[in-house]
XYZ file of C-alpha atoms in Angstrom:
631
model
C -0.111 0.235 -0.087
C 2.939 2.477 0.779
C 4.014 2.222 -2.990
C 0.694 3.084 -4.228
C 0.157 5.807 -2.084
C 3.334 7.093 -3.252
C 2.067 6.521 -7.167
C -0.962 8.463 -6.163
C 0.911 11.713 -4.565
C 3.276 11.895 -7.378
C 0.258 11.761 -9.457
C -1.398 14.309 -7.408
C 1.555 16.667 -7.483
C 1.746 16.460 -11.433
C -1.768 17.435 -11.271
C -1.451 20.303 -9.118
C 1.935 21.543 -10.960
C 0.012 21.247 -13.974
C -0.724 24.842 -15.937
C -2.306 26.355 -18.357
C -3.467 30.036 -20.118
C -3.150 32.434 -22.344
C 0.190 34.171 -23.627
C -0.838 37.203 -22.054
C -0.596 35.161 -18.542
C 2.336 33.403 -19.332
C 3.901 36.903 -19.674
C 3.191 38.247 -16.445
C 4.765 34.705 -15.197
C 7.954 35.382 -17.291
C 7.981 39.246 -15.345
C 8.006 36.881 -11.975
C 10.524 34.656 -12.927
C 12.457 35.397 -15.838
C 14.295 31.994 -15.744
C 11.135 29.970 -17.233
C 12.573 31.430 -20.201
C 16.176 30.510 -19.783
C 18.116 28.416 -22.476
C 18.408 24.619 -22.443
C 21.960 25.222 -21.671
C 21.583 27.640 -18.659
C 18.714 25.129 -17.488
C 21.356 22.119 -17.253
C 23.738 24.560 -15.409
C 21.320 25.826 -12.993
C 19.976 22.418 -12.097
C 24.110 21.243 -11.553
C 24.622 24.335 -9.399
C 21.310 24.560 -7.291
C 21.991 20.675 -6.065
C 25.119 22.340 -4.358
C 29.070 22.851 -4.572
C 31.595 22.403 -2.067
C 35.297 22.849 -2.131
C 37.673 19.964 -1.445
C 41.316 20.640 -1.811
C 41.107 23.531 -3.858
C 38.466 22.125 -6.369
C 34.825 22.382 -6.768
C 32.606 19.035 -6.142
C 29.345 19.166 -7.384
C 26.589 17.477 -5.136
C 24.520 16.510 -8.339
C 27.228 14.151 -9.474
C 28.703 12.748 -6.081
C 26.286 9.869 -5.319
C 27.130 7.873 -8.784
C 30.069 9.215 -10.088
C 33.304 8.825 -8.138
C 36.607 10.208 -8.569
C 36.145 12.209 -11.488
C 36.226 15.590 -9.387
C 38.658 17.131 -11.767
C 36.965 16.077 -15.390
C 33.439 17.438 -13.930
C 34.779 20.525 -12.829
C 36.232 21.023 -16.323
C 33.017 20.140 -17.945
C 30.854 22.456 -15.879
C 33.136 25.238 -15.748
C 34.305 25.349 -19.580
C 31.093 24.164 -21.195
C 28.102 24.463 -19.129
C 28.724 27.651 -16.880
C 29.699 29.642 -20.406
C 26.897 27.658 -22.460
C 24.391 29.150 -19.844
C 25.694 32.874 -20.626
C 25.150 32.248 -24.314
C 28.685 32.548 -24.957
C 29.881 31.066 -27.825
C 30.080 27.689 -26.320
C 26.598 26.742 -26.759
C 26.959 27.024 -30.152
C 28.849 23.475 -30.204
C 28.218 20.018 -29.837
C 29.697 18.692 -26.254
C 31.431 15.497 -27.223
C 32.568 12.983 -23.771
C 35.381 11.245 -24.973
C 37.002 8.105 -22.470
C 37.520 4.524 -22.071
C 34.800 1.986 -21.814
C 32.979 1.485 -18.622
C 34.344 5.375 -17.535
C 31.310 6.983 -16.368
C 30.358 8.483 -19.955
C 26.911 7.000 -20.236
C 26.064 7.403 -16.676
C 26.707 10.631 -16.765
C 24.267 11.856 -19.773
C 21.526 9.289 -17.625
C 22.315 11.474 -14.939
C 21.808 14.589 -16.676
C 18.646 13.312 -18.493
C 17.211 12.141 -15.178
C 17.701 15.312 -13.665
C 16.281 17.334 -16.148
C 13.149 15.145 -15.377
C 13.221 15.994 -11.873
C 14.307 19.384 -12.081
C 11.497 20.675 -14.711
C 9.181 19.763 -12.083
C 10.773 22.051 -9.465
C 9.919 26.039 -9.276
C 13.690 26.710 -10.474
C 13.279 24.601 -13.434
C 9.910 24.782 -14.594
C 9.284 25.068 -18.431
C 6.629 26.536 -20.695
C 5.279 25.703 -23.935
C 3.081 26.578 -26.976
C 0.068 24.393 -25.843
C -0.361 21.099 -28.416
C 3.275 22.083 -29.971
C 4.622 18.852 -30.990
C 8.307 20.463 -30.338
C 7.104 22.078 -26.882
C 8.039 25.020 -28.719
C 9.214 28.156 -26.465
C 6.237 30.560 -26.355
C 8.703 33.734 -26.666
C 8.971 32.777 -30.479
C 5.496 34.246 -30.859
C 7.006 37.619 -30.093
C 7.771 39.681 -33.183
C 11.457 40.014 -34.703
C 10.544 43.810 -34.782
C 9.635 43.959 -31.054
C 11.758 41.870 -29.612
C 14.625 44.480 -28.921
C 11.625 46.357 -26.963
C 10.896 43.078 -25.340
C 14.455 43.014 -23.995
C 14.299 46.583 -22.897
C 11.247 45.789 -20.712
C 11.997 41.925 -19.623
C 15.618 41.887 -19.906
C 15.488 38.465 -22.142
C 16.691 37.449 -25.180
C 14.440 35.666 -27.580
C 16.433 33.544 -30.324
C 14.618 31.222 -32.669
C 11.760 31.965 -35.070
C 8.274 30.437 -34.736
C 7.794 26.934 -36.485
C 5.929 26.854 -39.645
C 3.096 24.846 -37.754
C 2.757 27.255 -34.930
C 2.739 29.939 -37.504
C -0.320 28.341 -39.384
C -1.841 27.206 -35.954
C -1.301 31.302 -34.866
C -3.411 32.542 -38.018
C -6.085 29.840 -38.301
C -6.658 29.217 -34.606
C -6.408 32.420 -33.301
C -6.914 34.837 -35.685
C -3.008 36.176 -35.299
C -3.839 37.061 -31.707
C -0.610 36.578 -30.302
C -1.823 37.335 -26.610
C -4.623 34.562 -26.599
C -2.435 32.047 -27.793
C -2.736 29.231 -25.427
C 0.421 27.901 -23.234
C 1.096 25.494 -21.197
C 3.535 24.055 -18.115
C 5.208 20.936 -19.576
C 7.464 18.069 -17.860
C 10.360 16.803 -19.317
C 10.322 12.983 -19.673
C 12.578 10.611 -22.080
C 9.927 7.957 -22.155
C 7.016 10.322 -22.878
C 9.474 11.841 -25.528
C 9.120 15.393 -24.130
C 12.264 17.973 -24.191
C 14.686 14.921 -24.051
C 15.484 12.467 -26.843
C 17.664 9.677 -27.798
C 19.520 8.888 -31.362
C 21.287 5.877 -31.939
C 22.989 4.965 -35.279
C 22.102 1.802 -36.683
C 22.439 0.243 -40.377
C 23.433 3.259 -42.299
C 21.772 1.617 -45.580
C 18.277 1.792 -43.808
C 18.572 4.105 -41.012
C 16.368 7.015 -42.344
C 17.105 10.946 -41.529
C 13.425 11.172 -40.513
C 14.539 9.869 -37.549
C 16.156 12.915 -36.541
C 13.973 15.581 -38.199
C 10.552 13.887 -38.332
C 8.771 12.594 -41.638
C 5.900 13.400 -44.146
C 2.633 12.141 -43.133
C 1.663 10.640 -46.388
C -1.941 9.708 -45.205
C -2.869 13.048 -44.679
C -1.687 14.689 -48.077
C -5.276 14.211 -49.476
C -6.915 16.136 -46.275
C -4.386 18.968 -46.678
C -3.277 18.904 -50.309
C 0.147 19.559 -50.131
C 3.561 18.232 -48.335
C 4.699 21.503 -47.816
C 1.593 22.002 -45.475
C 2.854 22.007 -42.010
C 0.045 19.631 -40.824
C 0.793 17.215 -42.999
C 4.156 16.460 -41.367
C 4.918 14.480 -38.022
C 7.452 16.650 -35.956
C 8.356 13.607 -34.374
C 12.207 13.527 -35.149
C 14.663 13.402 -31.980
C 15.645 16.654 -32.786
C 12.109 17.709 -32.613
C 11.277 16.095 -29.437
C 14.570 16.506 -27.695
C 13.783 20.777 -28.395
C 14.018 22.879 -24.932
C 16.071 20.067 -23.407
C 18.960 17.681 -24.344
C 19.109 14.980 -26.856
C 22.060 12.195 -26.425
C 23.699 11.148 -29.498
C 24.993 7.841 -28.867
C 27.954 6.766 -30.612
C 27.818 9.986 -32.799
C 30.850 8.890 -34.809
C 29.999 5.980 -36.174
C 27.044 7.807 -37.540
C 26.511 8.071 -41.373
C 27.532 11.620 -42.318
C 24.252 12.873 -43.949
C 23.046 12.679 -40.016
C 26.201 14.595 -39.032
C 25.704 17.507 -41.448
C 22.081 18.319 -39.801
C 24.252 19.226 -36.508
C 26.050 21.958 -37.887
C 23.415 24.146 -38.562
C 21.499 23.050 -35.337
C 24.505 23.992 -33.485
C 26.051 27.092 -34.925
C 22.501 28.916 -36.114
C 20.191 26.890 -33.492
C 18.187 25.473 -36.636
C 17.852 22.600 -39.066
C 15.995 22.211 -42.267
C 13.172 19.449 -42.539
C 10.821 18.829 -45.742
C 10.024 21.518 -47.408
C 9.848 24.086 -44.765
C 11.797 27.064 -43.752
C 14.587 26.626 -40.880
C 13.020 25.410 -37.946
C 14.705 26.461 -34.646
C 15.612 24.664 -32.149
C 17.255 24.750 -28.093
C 18.721 21.895 -27.094
C 22.075 20.804 -25.592
C 23.531 17.965 -27.849
C 25.720 15.244 -25.854
C 27.208 12.404 -27.621
C 29.620 10.151 -26.565
C 32.643 8.059 -28.388
C 36.100 5.994 -27.345
C 39.524 7.819 -27.928
C 40.037 5.246 -31.261
C 37.178 6.302 -33.115
C 37.857 9.942 -32.163
C 41.405 9.929 -33.530
C 39.864 8.354 -36.620
C 37.083 10.803 -37.171
C 39.622 14.225 -36.906
C 41.920 12.462 -39.351
C 39.137 11.906 -42.026
C 39.478 15.575 -43.747
C 36.098 15.586 -44.948
C 34.852 16.263 -41.163
C 36.637 19.285 -40.566
C 33.470 21.072 -40.820
C 32.334 19.057 -37.637
C 35.802 19.239 -35.591
C 35.283 23.313 -35.013
C 31.222 22.392 -34.022
C 32.711 20.174 -31.423
C 33.944 20.470 -28.081
C 35.846 17.263 -26.648
C 35.317 16.419 -22.964
C 37.608 13.765 -21.638
C 36.547 11.650 -19.397
C 39.173 9.045 -18.194
C 39.155 6.601 -15.540
C 39.200 7.347 -11.982
C 42.969 7.614 -10.355
C 42.042 6.952 -6.805
C 42.018 3.944 -4.923
C 39.090 4.737 -2.265
C 36.896 6.238 -4.864
C 37.392 3.189 -6.965
C 36.316 1.025 -3.777
C 33.098 3.197 -3.933
C 32.352 2.501 -7.216
C 32.747 -1.283 -6.504
C 30.395 -1.217 -3.363
C 27.925 1.155 -5.699
C 28.179 -1.791 -8.219
C 27.711 -4.635 -5.639
C 24.666 -2.985 -4.137
C 22.803 -2.817 -6.969
C 23.422 -6.506 -7.654
C 21.555 -9.557 -6.324
C 24.683 -10.849 -3.549
C 24.759 -7.408 -1.925
C 24.218 -9.481 1.257
C 27.454 -11.882 0.460
C 30.259 -10.870 3.198
C 33.010 -9.493 1.526
C 35.855 -9.236 4.170
C 37.605 -5.711 4.912
C 40.039 -4.622 2.449
C 38.847 -6.876 -0.270
C 37.659 -4.447 -2.653
C 40.623 -1.920 -2.045
C 43.291 -4.548 -3.135
C 40.927 -4.831 -6.077
C 41.512 -1.031 -6.702
C 44.715 -0.632 -5.923
C 44.987 -3.185 -9.069
C 42.592 -1.353 -11.230
C 44.558 1.962 -10.273
C 47.843 0.538 -11.081
C 46.946 -0.519 -14.177
C 45.760 2.718 -15.182
C 48.634 4.976 -14.038
C 51.890 6.008 -16.277
C 55.112 5.189 -14.680
C 56.133 8.503 -13.134
C 59.477 10.169 -14.864
C 60.959 10.772 -11.351
C 63.226 8.101 -10.419
C 62.303 9.091 -6.408
C 58.819 7.513 -7.120
C 57.281 4.364 -8.228
C 53.799 3.323 -9.480
C 52.911 2.403 -5.688
C 54.111 5.543 -4.225
C 52.505 7.877 -6.927
C 48.866 5.185 -6.498
C 49.178 6.471 -2.398
C 49.746 10.373 -3.287
C 46.873 10.311 -5.785
C 45.051 9.082 -3.032
C 45.424 11.470 -0.806
C 47.746 9.542 1.370
C 50.539 10.942 3.681
C 53.952 9.578 2.253
C 57.191 10.748 3.722
C 58.744 13.282 1.613
C 56.132 14.461 -0.517
C 53.401 17.040 -0.306
C 50.539 18.115 -2.534
C 53.027 20.325 -4.647
C 54.796 16.860 -6.169
C 51.165 15.385 -6.750
C 50.471 18.153 -8.896
C 53.832 17.609 -10.969
C 53.104 13.739 -11.354
C 49.743 15.024 -13.302
C 51.211 17.543 -15.097
C 53.378 14.472 -16.442
C 50.574 13.093 -18.470
C 47.903 14.554 -20.071
C 46.018 11.457 -21.176
C 46.685 9.480 -17.721
C 43.828 7.222 -17.171
C 42.613 6.436 -20.837
C 43.909 3.379 -20.424
C 44.002 0.352 -17.905
C 41.386 -1.972 -16.498
C 37.646 -1.096 -16.701
C 35.528 -1.788 -13.797
C 33.339 -3.745 -15.328
C 36.072 -6.384 -15.345
C 36.606 -6.177 -11.910
C 33.311 -6.675 -11.037
C 32.564 -9.618 -13.298
C 35.943 -11.329 -11.721
C 34.097 -10.673 -7.956
C 30.829 -11.853 -9.116
C 32.540 -14.938 -10.376
C 34.657 -15.294 -7.105
C 31.184 -15.082 -4.857
C 29.612 -17.670 -7.278
C 32.297 -19.978 -6.746
C 32.225 -19.707 -2.824
C 28.693 -20.513 -2.877
C 27.745 -17.108 -1.972
C 29.038 -17.103 1.616
C 32.081 -14.825 2.170
C 35.026 -13.980 0.009
C 38.292 -12.215 1.022
C 40.890 -10.399 -0.849
C 43.238 -13.514 -1.923
C 39.957 -14.910 -3.087
C 39.523 -12.075 -5.952
C 43.487 -11.519 -6.597
C 43.323 -15.087 -7.373
C 40.167 -14.719 -9.531
C 41.273 -11.423 -11.246
C 44.720 -13.145 -12.064
C 42.811 -15.962 -13.587
C 40.739 -13.874 -15.717
C 43.485 -11.940 -17.532
C 44.161 -14.883 -19.562
C 40.594 -15.060 -20.766
C 40.150 -11.266 -21.605
C 39.727 -10.783 -25.108
C 41.813 -7.191 -25.909
C 44.769 -7.369 -23.256
C 48.039 -8.432 -24.825
C 50.774 -10.374 -23.606
C 52.563 -7.318 -22.942
C 49.967 -5.839 -20.744
C 49.131 -9.212 -19.333
C 52.882 -9.102 -18.276
C 52.299 -6.215 -16.538
C 49.269 -6.445 -14.855
C 50.439 -9.837 -13.218
C 53.389 -7.875 -11.899
C 50.625 -5.586 -10.451
C 48.456 -8.059 -9.047
C 51.884 -9.039 -6.712
C 52.444 -5.281 -5.913
C 48.192 -5.561 -4.595
C 48.861 -8.705 -2.754
C 52.315 -7.112 -1.212
C 50.077 -4.013 -0.188
C 47.361 -6.780 1.462
C 50.120 -8.900 3.069
C 50.899 -5.266 5.180
C 47.125 -4.777 5.600
C 46.585 -8.318 7.257
C 49.710 -8.338 9.457
C 48.442 -4.794 10.558
C 45.105 -5.621 11.130
C 45.806 -8.875 12.871
C 48.363 -6.595 15.110
C 45.953 -4.269 16.001
C 43.527 -7.198 17.515
C 46.376 -9.100 19.100
C 47.671 -5.958 20.694
C 44.145 -4.878 22.297
C 44.367 -8.583 23.750
C 47.581 -6.924 25.394
C 46.234 -3.361 25.906
C 47.896 -3.087 29.236
C 50.974 -3.925 27.953
C 50.826 -1.262 25.143
C 49.689 1.488 27.734
C 52.853 0.343 30.187
C 55.233 0.752 26.774
C 53.941 4.074 25.753
C 54.419 5.319 29.740
C 57.766 4.083 29.661
C 58.193 6.121 26.113
C 56.766 9.169 27.315
C 59.269 9.319 30.648
C 62.289 8.744 29.001
C 61.087 11.642 26.448
C 60.041 13.982 28.860
C 63.570 13.192 30.590
C 65.452 13.685 27.005
C 63.600 16.930 26.035
C 64.246 18.475 29.825
C 67.630 17.169 30.014
C 67.264 15.387 33.316
C 67.764 12.030 34.745
C 65.230 9.465 35.542
C 65.134 7.860 39.109
C 64.847 3.839 38.951
C 61.340 3.076 41.044
C 63.122 0.163 42.572
C 66.591 1.287 43.573
C 65.896 5.104 43.531
C 69.350 4.884 41.253
C 69.470 8.016 38.751
C 69.742 7.114 35.181
C 69.969 8.544 31.450
C 67.254 8.269 29.566
C 67.281 5.107 27.581
C 67.922 5.989 24.157
C 67.652 2.122 22.956
C 64.158 2.098 24.088
C 63.028 5.205 22.626
C 64.741 4.293 18.921
C 62.968 0.800 18.980
C 59.948 2.625 18.950
C 60.672 5.407 16.768
C 62.089 3.086 14.360
C 58.682 1.149 14.046
C 57.082 4.291 11.670
C 60.518 5.234 9.919
C 61.872 7.831 12.215
C 65.079 8.996 11.293
C 68.171 9.552 13.547
C 68.151 12.837 12.595
C 64.572 13.313 13.012
C 63.770 12.128 16.451
C 64.423 15.176 18.024
C 61.466 16.975 16.336
C 59.234 13.619 17.014
C 60.236 14.090 21.061
C 59.650 17.392 21.156
C 56.326 17.711 19.103
C 55.116 14.374 21.437
C 56.079 16.613 24.499
C 53.994 20.022 23.048
C 51.218 17.434 22.536
C 51.106 16.527 26.097
C 51.484 19.951 27.203
C 48.435 21.435 25.199
C 46.216 18.304 26.576
C 47.409 19.358 29.976
C 46.495 22.764 29.496
C 42.963 21.913 28.254
C 42.960 19.594 31.367
C 42.898 16.491 29.345
C 44.756 13.197 29.734
C 47.592 12.379 26.898
C 46.561 8.601 26.287
C 47.057 5.822 24.025
C 45.141 7.110 21.341
C 46.237 10.627 21.701
C 48.895 10.519 18.996
C 47.945 8.329 15.866
C 51.824 7.652 14.837
C 52.843 7.295 18.367
C 49.874 4.761 18.945
C 51.359 3.249 15.704
C 54.727 2.937 16.962
C 53.695 1.617 19.852
C 51.497 -1.326 18.434
C 54.556 -1.988 15.832
C 57.017 -2.519 18.427
C 54.533 -4.505 20.607
C 53.637 -6.637 17.940
C 57.321 -7.215 16.954
C 57.838 -8.029 20.491
C 54.852 -10.770 20.281
C 55.335 -11.969 16.731
C 56.766 -15.106 18.263
C 53.436 -15.684 20.046
C 51.298 -14.514 17.365
C 53.409 -17.316 15.240
C 52.429 -19.695 17.696
C 49.173 -18.947 18.402
C 47.752 -18.600 14.726
C 49.851 -21.441 12.743
C 49.636 -24.433 15.695
C 47.059 -26.682 14.439
C 46.426 -27.795 18.074
C 46.527 -25.063 20.441
C 46.417 -25.391 23.950
C 43.866 -24.346 25.936
C 45.740 -20.612 26.335
C 46.268 -20.217 22.866
C 42.742 -21.096 22.319
C 41.625 -18.167 24.546
C 43.885 -15.776 22.878
C 42.425 -17.054 19.219
C 39.073 -16.449 19.927
C 39.605 -13.018 21.896
C 41.404 -12.117 18.413
C 38.450 -13.168 16.305
C 35.930 -11.682 18.493
C 37.825 -8.282 18.155
C 37.976 -8.786 14.718
C 34.135 -9.470 14.426
C 33.224 -6.802 16.344
C 35.430 -3.854 15.568
C 36.862 -4.424 12.400
C 34.234 -5.586 9.969
C 34.571 -9.516 9.666
C 32.595 -12.522 9.987
C 33.714 -16.114 11.830
C 34.936 -17.592 8.473
C 37.065 -14.418 6.880
C 38.520 -13.574 10.605
C 40.039 -17.323 10.982
C 40.901 -17.354 6.955
C 43.092 -14.073 7.898
C 44.535 -15.347 11.319
C 45.506 -18.507 9.280
C 46.691 -16.201 6.343
C 48.700 -14.253 8.446
C 50.166 -16.836 10.606
C 51.647 -18.621 7.211
C 53.222 -14.980 6.647
C 55.098 -14.776 9.722
C 56.568 -18.610 9.122
C 57.943 -17.896 6.122
C-alpha cells in the first residue's frame, strides 16, 4: 500500500503543478520569474549548480554527480566550468556539440543518464519550470510568438533575449486558430520525460543503409496529404524526430562518430545557427543541448578524416578518464555490488580496496621522476601521506601526462571477477586473496589484453598482494595488541617518561633502587624506528610529542594511548614485533592449548566486533597471517 500511496501522491503533485493559460498570462509569469525563459544550456547548468557545490582540496565538487560518479572531480569541474557555465551565459560555447571521450566503462553513459534524469526532476521544480505553446509537438518556446521587430523592445522591458523563429506549424496555427492574436495563444507547463519523448531525446545509429534521416528530423505523413492538399503543409508533417522531441532540453547522440555523414551535417546548422532543415519548410528553430560520447580510437579516426573538418570546430571534446583514486574505485565497486542480487554476501575488509589497487595501478603511467614508484604514486593520488612528498609533488605528477587514466583495466572487468568469485564460493564469504586469484585467472580470458600488458598486470597483482600482506598483518597486529592493551599502555608510559627526560635534559629515577639514570635511548629508538623516524628526525618527533602532552594538560585532558596517531602506530608495531613469536605460534598451531585457544577466540571476536569480519573471514585472516609470519 505504501508504494501505491506514493504513486498517488506523485500523480496528485503532477496535477497540482500543471498550468495552462494564455500567452498574456504567461508573460506575467515571465515578469515574475524570468528563469522560466532560460535556454536549454542554462537550465542544465542551473540544475547542477542548485544541487550544491563544495570546495575540496581547492577544487569544486558538485553534489549533483557525487552519488553516482566517483573520482572524476577534475573532469566534471572542467565540464561544468568550461562548457555548461559559459554556454549558460549565451557565449559561443553553446553552439558546440558536447562530445564526451573516454575509455569503456569510464562513466560517460552514466553522466548522460544523470543529466537526463536530473532534467526530468528539475522540470518539476519552480526553478526548472518549462512552458510551451500548447499542442505543439516540439514544445516550442512561447516567446517565439513575439515578432522580430518587437524583440528589442521586449528585451528592454523584460531583460530577456529571444532567439529562434516560430515554427511553420505554429505560424499556421496562430493565423488559423487564433486569428493572429498572439496574446490569446494557449500556453501550458510541460514536464521533461524521456519515456514520453518530451524535451529529452536519444538517437542511436543503426545500419546506414536502412536508417532514415526522418529519425532525426521527422517525416511527411502521407496519409494526410489528401486532406491538406500539399506536402509543404505543416499539418501534413510529423514533427516526431529526435531533434524535434528534444527541443527545449537535451538529446543524447549515442556513438555519434559511427553515424553516416548525412546525419552529422544536420547538426552543423543546429549547433551554429540553432535551427535545422526538415521537409519542405523554412529552417526550424530548436534550442537543445546535444551530448555525444565515443572512445579515443574512434575520435582519432574521425579527426584524421579531412571530410569531417567542418564538424571539428563544432565539437567541444571533454575527456572522461578512468578514476585514479583507490578509495573512489572502492566506492564504484560497492555501488555495483549494492545494485546486484549478491549484496548480502560477506566481503571481508580490504577485499575491494586490494581489487581497486590493482585497477588503479593498471591505469597509472610510470612516473618520470626516479624517486617515485607506481605504488607511491598511487598512494599520493589517493591523498595518503607519503613521507618526503606533498601536494605540490602530486600536482607535478599529474602534469607529467595529459592522457593518464585513458587506458587500463575497467571497473566492469573487476566486478565480473568479483561476481565470479562470489558464485564459486557459494555466495558465503570472499576475501582479498580470492579476488586477486580470480583477477589473475581472468587476464588470460580477456580478449583485448595483449601479452605485454598481461605481463605488466600480473606484476600489479603481485604489488597489490604485497600491499594486502601489510594490511593483513596490521589488522591482526591491532587485534592482538588490544588483547595485550595493558602491555601497550605500560610501554607507552615508559616511552613518554624517557621522552620527557630527554627533552628536559634531566635524569630518570629507577622506581626500585632510586638510582638516577639517563633516558633509555635504545628503548626510544626501538619504538620510533617502527614508523620510520630517522636519527636526524628523532629530536623533532620527541619535541612534538611533548608539545602535544602540554596542550592536552592545558585543556585539562589526559594524554593517552589514542592521543597521537603515529605514536600509537609505533607502540602497536613495537609490541607486535615483541609478540611476533606468540602470534606465530597462536595463529599457525594445529592443536592450540587452552591458553592459545582463548587468545585466538579473543582476537577473532575483536576482528568481528570492531573490524568488520565474520567468523569465516576472521579465521582465514589469522591462518594467512600465521603463514606469512612463519615464512
